[in-house]
Short mmCIF file of C-alpha atoms in Angstrom, two decimals:
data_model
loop_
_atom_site.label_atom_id
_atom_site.label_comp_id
_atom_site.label_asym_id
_atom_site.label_seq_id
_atom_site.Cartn_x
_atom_site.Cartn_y
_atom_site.Cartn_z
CA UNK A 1 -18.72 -81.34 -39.69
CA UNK A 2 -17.49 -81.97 -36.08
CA UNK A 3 -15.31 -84.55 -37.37
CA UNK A 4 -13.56 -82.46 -39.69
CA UNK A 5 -12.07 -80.14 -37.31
CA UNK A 6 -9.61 -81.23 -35.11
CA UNK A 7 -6.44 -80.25 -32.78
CA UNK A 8 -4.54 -79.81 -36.25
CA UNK A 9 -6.58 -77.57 -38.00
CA UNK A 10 -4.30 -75.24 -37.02
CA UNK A 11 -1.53 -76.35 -39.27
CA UNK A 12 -3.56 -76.61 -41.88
CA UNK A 13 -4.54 -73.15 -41.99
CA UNK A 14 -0.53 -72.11 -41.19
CA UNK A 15 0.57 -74.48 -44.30
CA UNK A 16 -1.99 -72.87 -46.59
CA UNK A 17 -0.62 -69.09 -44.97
CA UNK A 18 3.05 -70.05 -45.48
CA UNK A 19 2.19 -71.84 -49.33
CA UNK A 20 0.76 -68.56 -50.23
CA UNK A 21 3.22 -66.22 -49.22
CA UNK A 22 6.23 -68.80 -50.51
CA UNK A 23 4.21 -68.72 -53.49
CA UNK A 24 3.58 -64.96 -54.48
CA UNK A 25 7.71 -65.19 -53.94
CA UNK A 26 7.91 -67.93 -56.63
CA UNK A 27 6.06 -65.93 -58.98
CA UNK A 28 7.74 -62.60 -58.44
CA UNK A 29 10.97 -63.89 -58.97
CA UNK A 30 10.25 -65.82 -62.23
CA UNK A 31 8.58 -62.55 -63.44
CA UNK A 32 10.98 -59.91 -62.73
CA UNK A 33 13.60 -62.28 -64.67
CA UNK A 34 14.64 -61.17 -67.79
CA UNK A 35 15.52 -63.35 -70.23
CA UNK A 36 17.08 -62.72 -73.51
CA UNK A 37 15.48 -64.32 -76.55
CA UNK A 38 17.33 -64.91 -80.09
CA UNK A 39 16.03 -65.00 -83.32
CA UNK A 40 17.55 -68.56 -86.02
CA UNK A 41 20.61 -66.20 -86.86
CA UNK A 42 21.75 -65.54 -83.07
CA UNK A 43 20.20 -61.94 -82.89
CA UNK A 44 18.99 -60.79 -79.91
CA UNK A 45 15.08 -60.37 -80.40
CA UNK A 46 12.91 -58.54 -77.74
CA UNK A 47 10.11 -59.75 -78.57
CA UNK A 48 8.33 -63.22 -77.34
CA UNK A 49 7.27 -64.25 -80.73
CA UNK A 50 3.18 -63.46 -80.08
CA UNK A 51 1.89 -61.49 -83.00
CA UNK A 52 -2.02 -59.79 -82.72
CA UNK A 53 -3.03 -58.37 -86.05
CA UNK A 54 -0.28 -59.74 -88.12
CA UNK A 55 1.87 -56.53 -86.84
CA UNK A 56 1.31 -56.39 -82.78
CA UNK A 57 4.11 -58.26 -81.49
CA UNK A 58 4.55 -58.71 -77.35
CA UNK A 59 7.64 -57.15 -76.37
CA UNK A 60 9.98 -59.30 -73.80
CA UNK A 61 10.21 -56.03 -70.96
CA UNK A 62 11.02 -57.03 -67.87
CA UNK A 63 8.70 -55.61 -64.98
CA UNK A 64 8.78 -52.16 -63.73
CA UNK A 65 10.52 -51.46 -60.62
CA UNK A 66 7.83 -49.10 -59.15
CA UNK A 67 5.77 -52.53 -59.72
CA UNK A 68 8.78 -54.92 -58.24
CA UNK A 69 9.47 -53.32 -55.22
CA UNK A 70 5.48 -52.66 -54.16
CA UNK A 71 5.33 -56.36 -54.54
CA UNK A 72 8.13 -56.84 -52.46
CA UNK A 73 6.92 -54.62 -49.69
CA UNK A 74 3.51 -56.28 -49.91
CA UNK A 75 5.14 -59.32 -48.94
CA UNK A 76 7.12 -57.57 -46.37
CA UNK A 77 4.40 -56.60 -45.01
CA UNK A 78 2.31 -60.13 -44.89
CA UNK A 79 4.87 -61.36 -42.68
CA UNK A 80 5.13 -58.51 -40.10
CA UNK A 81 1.34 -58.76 -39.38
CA UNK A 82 1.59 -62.38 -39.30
CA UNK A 83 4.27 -61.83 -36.41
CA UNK A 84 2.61 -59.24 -34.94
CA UNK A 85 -1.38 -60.50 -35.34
CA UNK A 86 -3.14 -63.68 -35.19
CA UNK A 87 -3.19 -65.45 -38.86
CA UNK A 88 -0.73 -67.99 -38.69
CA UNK A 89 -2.88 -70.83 -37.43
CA UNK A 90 -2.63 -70.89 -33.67
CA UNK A 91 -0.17 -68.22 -33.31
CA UNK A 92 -1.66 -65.30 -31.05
CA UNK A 93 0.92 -62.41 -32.82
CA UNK A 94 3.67 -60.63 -30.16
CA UNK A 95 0.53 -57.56 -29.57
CA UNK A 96 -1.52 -60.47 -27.90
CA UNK A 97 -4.30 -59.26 -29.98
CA UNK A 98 -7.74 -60.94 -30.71
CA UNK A 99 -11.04 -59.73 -31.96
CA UNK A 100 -12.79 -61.13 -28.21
CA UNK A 101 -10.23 -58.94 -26.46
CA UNK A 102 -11.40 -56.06 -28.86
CA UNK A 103 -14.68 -56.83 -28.30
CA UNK A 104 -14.36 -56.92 -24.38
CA UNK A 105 -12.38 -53.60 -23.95
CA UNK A 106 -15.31 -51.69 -25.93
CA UNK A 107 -17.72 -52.93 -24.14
CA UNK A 108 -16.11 -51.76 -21.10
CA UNK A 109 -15.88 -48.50 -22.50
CA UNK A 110 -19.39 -48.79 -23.72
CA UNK A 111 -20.29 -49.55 -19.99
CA UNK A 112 -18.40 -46.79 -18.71
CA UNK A 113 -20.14 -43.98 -20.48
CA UNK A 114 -23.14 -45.57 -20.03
CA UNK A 115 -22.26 -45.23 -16.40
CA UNK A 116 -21.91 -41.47 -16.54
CA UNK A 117 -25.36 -40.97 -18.50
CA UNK A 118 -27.18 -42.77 -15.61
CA UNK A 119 -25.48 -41.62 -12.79
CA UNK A 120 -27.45 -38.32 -12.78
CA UNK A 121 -30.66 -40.67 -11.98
CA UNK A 122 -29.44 -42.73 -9.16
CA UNK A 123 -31.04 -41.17 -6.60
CA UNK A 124 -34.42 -39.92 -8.14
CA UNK A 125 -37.60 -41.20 -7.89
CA UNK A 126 -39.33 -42.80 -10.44
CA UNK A 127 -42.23 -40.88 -10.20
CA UNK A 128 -39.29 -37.87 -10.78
CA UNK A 129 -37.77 -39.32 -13.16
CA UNK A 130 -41.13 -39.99 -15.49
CA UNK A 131 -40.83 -35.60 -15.67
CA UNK A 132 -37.16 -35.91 -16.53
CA UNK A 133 -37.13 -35.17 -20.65
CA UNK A 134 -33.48 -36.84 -20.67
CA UNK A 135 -34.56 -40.13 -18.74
CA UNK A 136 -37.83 -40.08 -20.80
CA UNK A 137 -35.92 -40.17 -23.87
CA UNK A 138 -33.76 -43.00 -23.06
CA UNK A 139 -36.91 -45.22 -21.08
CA UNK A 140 -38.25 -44.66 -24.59
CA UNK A 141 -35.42 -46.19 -26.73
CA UNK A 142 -34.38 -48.98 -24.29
CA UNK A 143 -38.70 -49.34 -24.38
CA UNK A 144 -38.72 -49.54 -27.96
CA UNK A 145 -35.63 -52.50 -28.31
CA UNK A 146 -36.78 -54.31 -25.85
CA UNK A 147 -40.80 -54.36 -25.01
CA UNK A 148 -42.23 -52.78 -28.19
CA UNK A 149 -42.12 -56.39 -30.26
CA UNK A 150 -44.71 -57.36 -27.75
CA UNK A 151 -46.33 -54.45 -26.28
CA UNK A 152 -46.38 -52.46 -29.59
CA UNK A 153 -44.46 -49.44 -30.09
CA UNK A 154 -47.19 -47.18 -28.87
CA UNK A 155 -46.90 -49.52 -25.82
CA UNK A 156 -51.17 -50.42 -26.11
CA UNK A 157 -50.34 -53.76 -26.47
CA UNK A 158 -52.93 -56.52 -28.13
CA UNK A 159 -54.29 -60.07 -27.82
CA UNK A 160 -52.46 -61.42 -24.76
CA UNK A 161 -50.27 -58.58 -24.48
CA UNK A 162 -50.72 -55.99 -21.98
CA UNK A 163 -51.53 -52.73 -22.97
CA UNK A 164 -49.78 -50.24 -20.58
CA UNK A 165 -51.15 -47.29 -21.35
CA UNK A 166 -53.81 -47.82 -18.97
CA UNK A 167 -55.02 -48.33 -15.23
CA UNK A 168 -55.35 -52.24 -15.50
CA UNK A 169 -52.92 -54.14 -13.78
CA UNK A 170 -52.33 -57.33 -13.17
CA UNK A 171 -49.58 -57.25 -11.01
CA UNK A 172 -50.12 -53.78 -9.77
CA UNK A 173 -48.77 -50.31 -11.61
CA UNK A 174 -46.54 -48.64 -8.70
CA UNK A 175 -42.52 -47.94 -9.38
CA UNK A 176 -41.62 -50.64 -7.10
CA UNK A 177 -44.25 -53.40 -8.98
CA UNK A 178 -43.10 -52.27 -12.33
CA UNK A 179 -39.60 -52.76 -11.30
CA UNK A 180 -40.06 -55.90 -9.70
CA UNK A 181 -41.55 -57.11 -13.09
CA UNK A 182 -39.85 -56.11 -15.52
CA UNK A 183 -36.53 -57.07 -13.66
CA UNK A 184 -38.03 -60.84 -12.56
CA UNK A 185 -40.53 -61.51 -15.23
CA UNK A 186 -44.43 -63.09 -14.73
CA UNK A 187 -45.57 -66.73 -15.39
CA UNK A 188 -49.24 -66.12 -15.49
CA UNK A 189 -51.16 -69.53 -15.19
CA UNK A 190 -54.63 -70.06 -15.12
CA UNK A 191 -55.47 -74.07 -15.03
CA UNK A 192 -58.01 -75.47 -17.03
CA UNK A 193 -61.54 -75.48 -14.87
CA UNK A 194 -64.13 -77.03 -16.83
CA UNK A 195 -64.08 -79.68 -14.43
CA UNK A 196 -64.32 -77.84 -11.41
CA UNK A 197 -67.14 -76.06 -13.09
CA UNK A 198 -69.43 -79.11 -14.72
CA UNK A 199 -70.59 -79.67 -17.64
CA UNK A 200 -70.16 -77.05 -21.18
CA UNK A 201 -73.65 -75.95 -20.63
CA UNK A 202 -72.47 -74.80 -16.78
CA UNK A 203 -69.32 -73.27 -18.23
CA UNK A 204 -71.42 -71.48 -20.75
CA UNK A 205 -73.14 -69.98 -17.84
CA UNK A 206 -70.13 -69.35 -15.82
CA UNK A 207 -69.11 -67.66 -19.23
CA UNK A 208 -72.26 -65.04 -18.99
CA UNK A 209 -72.21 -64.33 -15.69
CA UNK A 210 -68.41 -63.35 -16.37
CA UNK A 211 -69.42 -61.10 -18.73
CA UNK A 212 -72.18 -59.49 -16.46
CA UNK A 213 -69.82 -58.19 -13.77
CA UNK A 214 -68.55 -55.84 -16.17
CA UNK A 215 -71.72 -54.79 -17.70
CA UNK A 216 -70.44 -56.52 -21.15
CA UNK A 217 -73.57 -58.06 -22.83
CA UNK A 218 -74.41 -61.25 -21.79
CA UNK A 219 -77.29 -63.60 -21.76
CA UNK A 220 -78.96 -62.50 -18.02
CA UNK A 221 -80.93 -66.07 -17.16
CA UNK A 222 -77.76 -67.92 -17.98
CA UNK A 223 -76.10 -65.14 -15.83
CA UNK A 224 -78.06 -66.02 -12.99
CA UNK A 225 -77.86 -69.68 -13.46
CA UNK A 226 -74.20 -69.02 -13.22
CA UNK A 227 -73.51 -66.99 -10.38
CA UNK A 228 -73.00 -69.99 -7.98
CA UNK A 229 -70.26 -71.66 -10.42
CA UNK A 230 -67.95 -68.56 -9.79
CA UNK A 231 -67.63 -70.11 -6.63
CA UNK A 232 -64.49 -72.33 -8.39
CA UNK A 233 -63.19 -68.79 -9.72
CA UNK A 234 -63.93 -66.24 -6.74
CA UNK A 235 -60.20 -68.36 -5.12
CA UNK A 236 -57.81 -66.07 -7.52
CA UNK A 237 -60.43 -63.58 -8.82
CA UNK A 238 -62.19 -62.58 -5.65
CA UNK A 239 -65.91 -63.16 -4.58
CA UNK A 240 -66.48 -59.66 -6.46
CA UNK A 241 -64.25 -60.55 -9.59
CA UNK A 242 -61.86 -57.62 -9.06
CA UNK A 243 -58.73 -59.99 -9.35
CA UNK A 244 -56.04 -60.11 -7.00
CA UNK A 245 -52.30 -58.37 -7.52
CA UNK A 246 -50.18 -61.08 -5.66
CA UNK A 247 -51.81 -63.89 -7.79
CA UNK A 248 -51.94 -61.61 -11.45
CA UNK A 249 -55.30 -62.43 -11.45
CA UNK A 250 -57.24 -60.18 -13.75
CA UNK A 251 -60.22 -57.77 -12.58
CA UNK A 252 -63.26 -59.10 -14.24
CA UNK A 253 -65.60 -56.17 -13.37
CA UNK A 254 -63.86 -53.93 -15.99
CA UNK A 255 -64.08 -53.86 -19.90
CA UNK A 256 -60.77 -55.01 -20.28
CA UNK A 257 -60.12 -58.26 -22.24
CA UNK A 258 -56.47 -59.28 -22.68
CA UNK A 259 -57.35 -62.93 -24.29
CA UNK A 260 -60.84 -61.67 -26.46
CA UNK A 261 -63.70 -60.87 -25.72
CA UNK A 262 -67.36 -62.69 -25.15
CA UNK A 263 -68.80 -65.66 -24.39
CA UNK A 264 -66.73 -68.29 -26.56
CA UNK A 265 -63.72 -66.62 -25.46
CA UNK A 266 -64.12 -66.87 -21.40
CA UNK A 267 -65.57 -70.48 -22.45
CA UNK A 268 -62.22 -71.25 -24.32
CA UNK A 269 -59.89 -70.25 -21.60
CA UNK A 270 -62.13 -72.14 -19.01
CA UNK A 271 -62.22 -75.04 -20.42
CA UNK A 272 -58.59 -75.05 -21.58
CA UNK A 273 -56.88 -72.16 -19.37
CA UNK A 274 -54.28 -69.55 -20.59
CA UNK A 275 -50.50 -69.56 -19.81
CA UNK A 276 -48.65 -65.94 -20.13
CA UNK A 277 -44.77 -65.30 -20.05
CA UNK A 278 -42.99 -62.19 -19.68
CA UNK A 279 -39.26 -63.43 -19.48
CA UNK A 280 -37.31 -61.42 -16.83
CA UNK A 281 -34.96 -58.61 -18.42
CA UNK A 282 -32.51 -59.00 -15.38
CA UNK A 283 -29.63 -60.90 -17.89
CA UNK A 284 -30.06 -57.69 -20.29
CA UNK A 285 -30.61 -54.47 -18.70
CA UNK A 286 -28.37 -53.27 -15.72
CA UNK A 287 -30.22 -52.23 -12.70
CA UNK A 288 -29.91 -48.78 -13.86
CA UNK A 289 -31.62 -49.02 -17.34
CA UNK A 290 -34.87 -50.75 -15.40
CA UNK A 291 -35.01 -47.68 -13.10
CA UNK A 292 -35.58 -45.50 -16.11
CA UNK A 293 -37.15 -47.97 -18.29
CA UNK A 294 -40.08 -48.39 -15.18
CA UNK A 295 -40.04 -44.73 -15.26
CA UNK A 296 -41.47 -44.28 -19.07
CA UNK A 297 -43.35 -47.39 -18.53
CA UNK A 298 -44.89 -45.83 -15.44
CA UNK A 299 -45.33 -42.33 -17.13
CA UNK A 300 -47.38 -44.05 -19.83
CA UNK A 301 -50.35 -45.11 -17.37
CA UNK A 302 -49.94 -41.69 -15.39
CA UNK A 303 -49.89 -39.04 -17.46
CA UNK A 304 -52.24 -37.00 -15.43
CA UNK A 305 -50.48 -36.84 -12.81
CA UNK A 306 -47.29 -36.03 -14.61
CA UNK A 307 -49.24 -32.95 -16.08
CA UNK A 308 -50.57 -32.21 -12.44
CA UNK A 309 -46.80 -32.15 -11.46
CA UNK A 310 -45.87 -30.09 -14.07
CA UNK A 311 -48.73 -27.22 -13.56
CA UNK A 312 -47.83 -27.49 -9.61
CA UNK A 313 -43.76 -26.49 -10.81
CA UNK A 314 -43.19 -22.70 -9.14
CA UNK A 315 -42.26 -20.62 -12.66
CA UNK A 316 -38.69 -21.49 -14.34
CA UNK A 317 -38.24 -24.16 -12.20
CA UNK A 318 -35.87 -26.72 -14.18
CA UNK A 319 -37.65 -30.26 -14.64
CA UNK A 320 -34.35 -31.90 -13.97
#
């Protein structure tokens, strides 16, 4: 299809414009001609000789002038917006108008009032804004278009996905982390380390003794046997499994699984590792919708201390 369009496409599309217009002309002047029709003896007849019915005979009117002259202003018409707009192939139209340039001056307005409605959280915290009904609201909807296809719309996440409705964080859960993340993105990597480990039987062990610093149930003499192959692990995860913040590397102690749960599971992503990808939302969302979208997000894994907040408020104190 490349091939077909060319630098002369353009007259193409004018010729076709032009043949119309030249053409509804043709017909209306062919139609609105009367003619006068004679019978054999030289007598004017007014009809066209087409009987229906034996008795229905088409009468030889010419066209209405009501009809005639909307015609003619229809066609009047054409050719004014094809002076003024773009239609007649690469002609841009005297206004200069074009649907980009239409698109580009609402945005701008679009950006504008957007402007206004965040300009009243500039200067708050987040933790102050996460008490703010109004910037609640919006963290919600720009929450919902934007994070809920992964994190759910209740924001509790699932298999791989973060749920961030709780204390577990791999990056850390203050404003500025938040922030940082959802404005940069995260490649979490974790390489393969069967090798490092030894053989599946050792990585079955490595598996349980996983699975014992949290208390999860586990085989306990495979635990033990295990305990000195964390060594390879204990470099990102910490010599007591709690993870590590700068690295995203997850705190094995708790109950929280984001790749499944048990032994085959920690065996899987030993032996083949895991690679996670929140793209960075720094091409769509201004500076400004972050702020408040960190805000809800953050809200979401505090509400206690929202409520605690709220209770400490002297009476009729506005939460704005």
């Amino acid at each position: 299809m490349s091939d077909f369009v060319s630098n002369g496409w353009h007259l193409y599309v004018a010729g076709i414009v032009i043949g119309g217009l030249l053409f509804c002309v043709f017909v209306l002047l062919v139609s609105a001609r009367h003619k006068v029709i004679r019978d054999a003896q030289g007598n004017i007849d007014q009809t066209t000789g087409h009987v229906w019915d034996g008795d229905l005979r088409e009468l030889n009117n010419p066209l209405p002038r009501w009809w005639v002259g909307l015609f003619v202003l229809t066609i009047v018409f054409s050719v004014g917006y094809l002076a003024l707009y773009p239609g007649l192939g690469a002609h841009e139209g005297k206004l200069g108008w074009s649907s980009a340039k239409a698109y580009q001056d609402e945005v701008i307005k679009a950006k504008a009032t957007e402007a206004q409605v965040y300009a009243g959280f500039k200067d708050q915290p987040v933790e102050t804004m996460a008490r703010n009904p109004q910037a609640l609201a919006i963290g919600e909807r720009l929450f919902l278009n934007n994070c809920a296809a992964c994190h759910g719309s209740d924001a509790r996440g699932g298999k791989s996905y973060p749920n961030l409705t709780d204390k577990d964080w791999l990056h850390g859960g203050t404003p500025e982390k938040i922030i940082e993340t959802i404005t940069q993105g995260r490649h979490g990597m974790m390489p393969p380390m069967a090798a490092a480990v030894g053989t599946s039987e050792e990585v079955r062990q490595l598996a349980n003794y996983v699975l014992s610093l949290s208390g999860s149930a586990h085989n306990s003499l495979m635990a033990e046997l295990g305990r000195d192959k964390f060594k390879a692990c204990a470099a990102c995860h910490g010599a007591d499994g709690k993870g590590n913040h700068a690295l995203g590397a997850p705190n094995l102690t708790d109950k929280i699984w984001l790749h499944g749960w048990g032994e085959a599971a920690i065996v899987d992503i030993v032996t083949k590792g895991k690679t996670n990808i929140m793209p960075a939302q720094k091409d769509r969302l201004t500076a400004d919708q972050i702020k408040v979208l960190a805000s809800y997000v953050w809200g979401l894994s505090n509400p206690t201390q929202t409520a605690q907040d709220d209770s400490n408020r002297p009476a009729g104190a506005s939460t704005q």
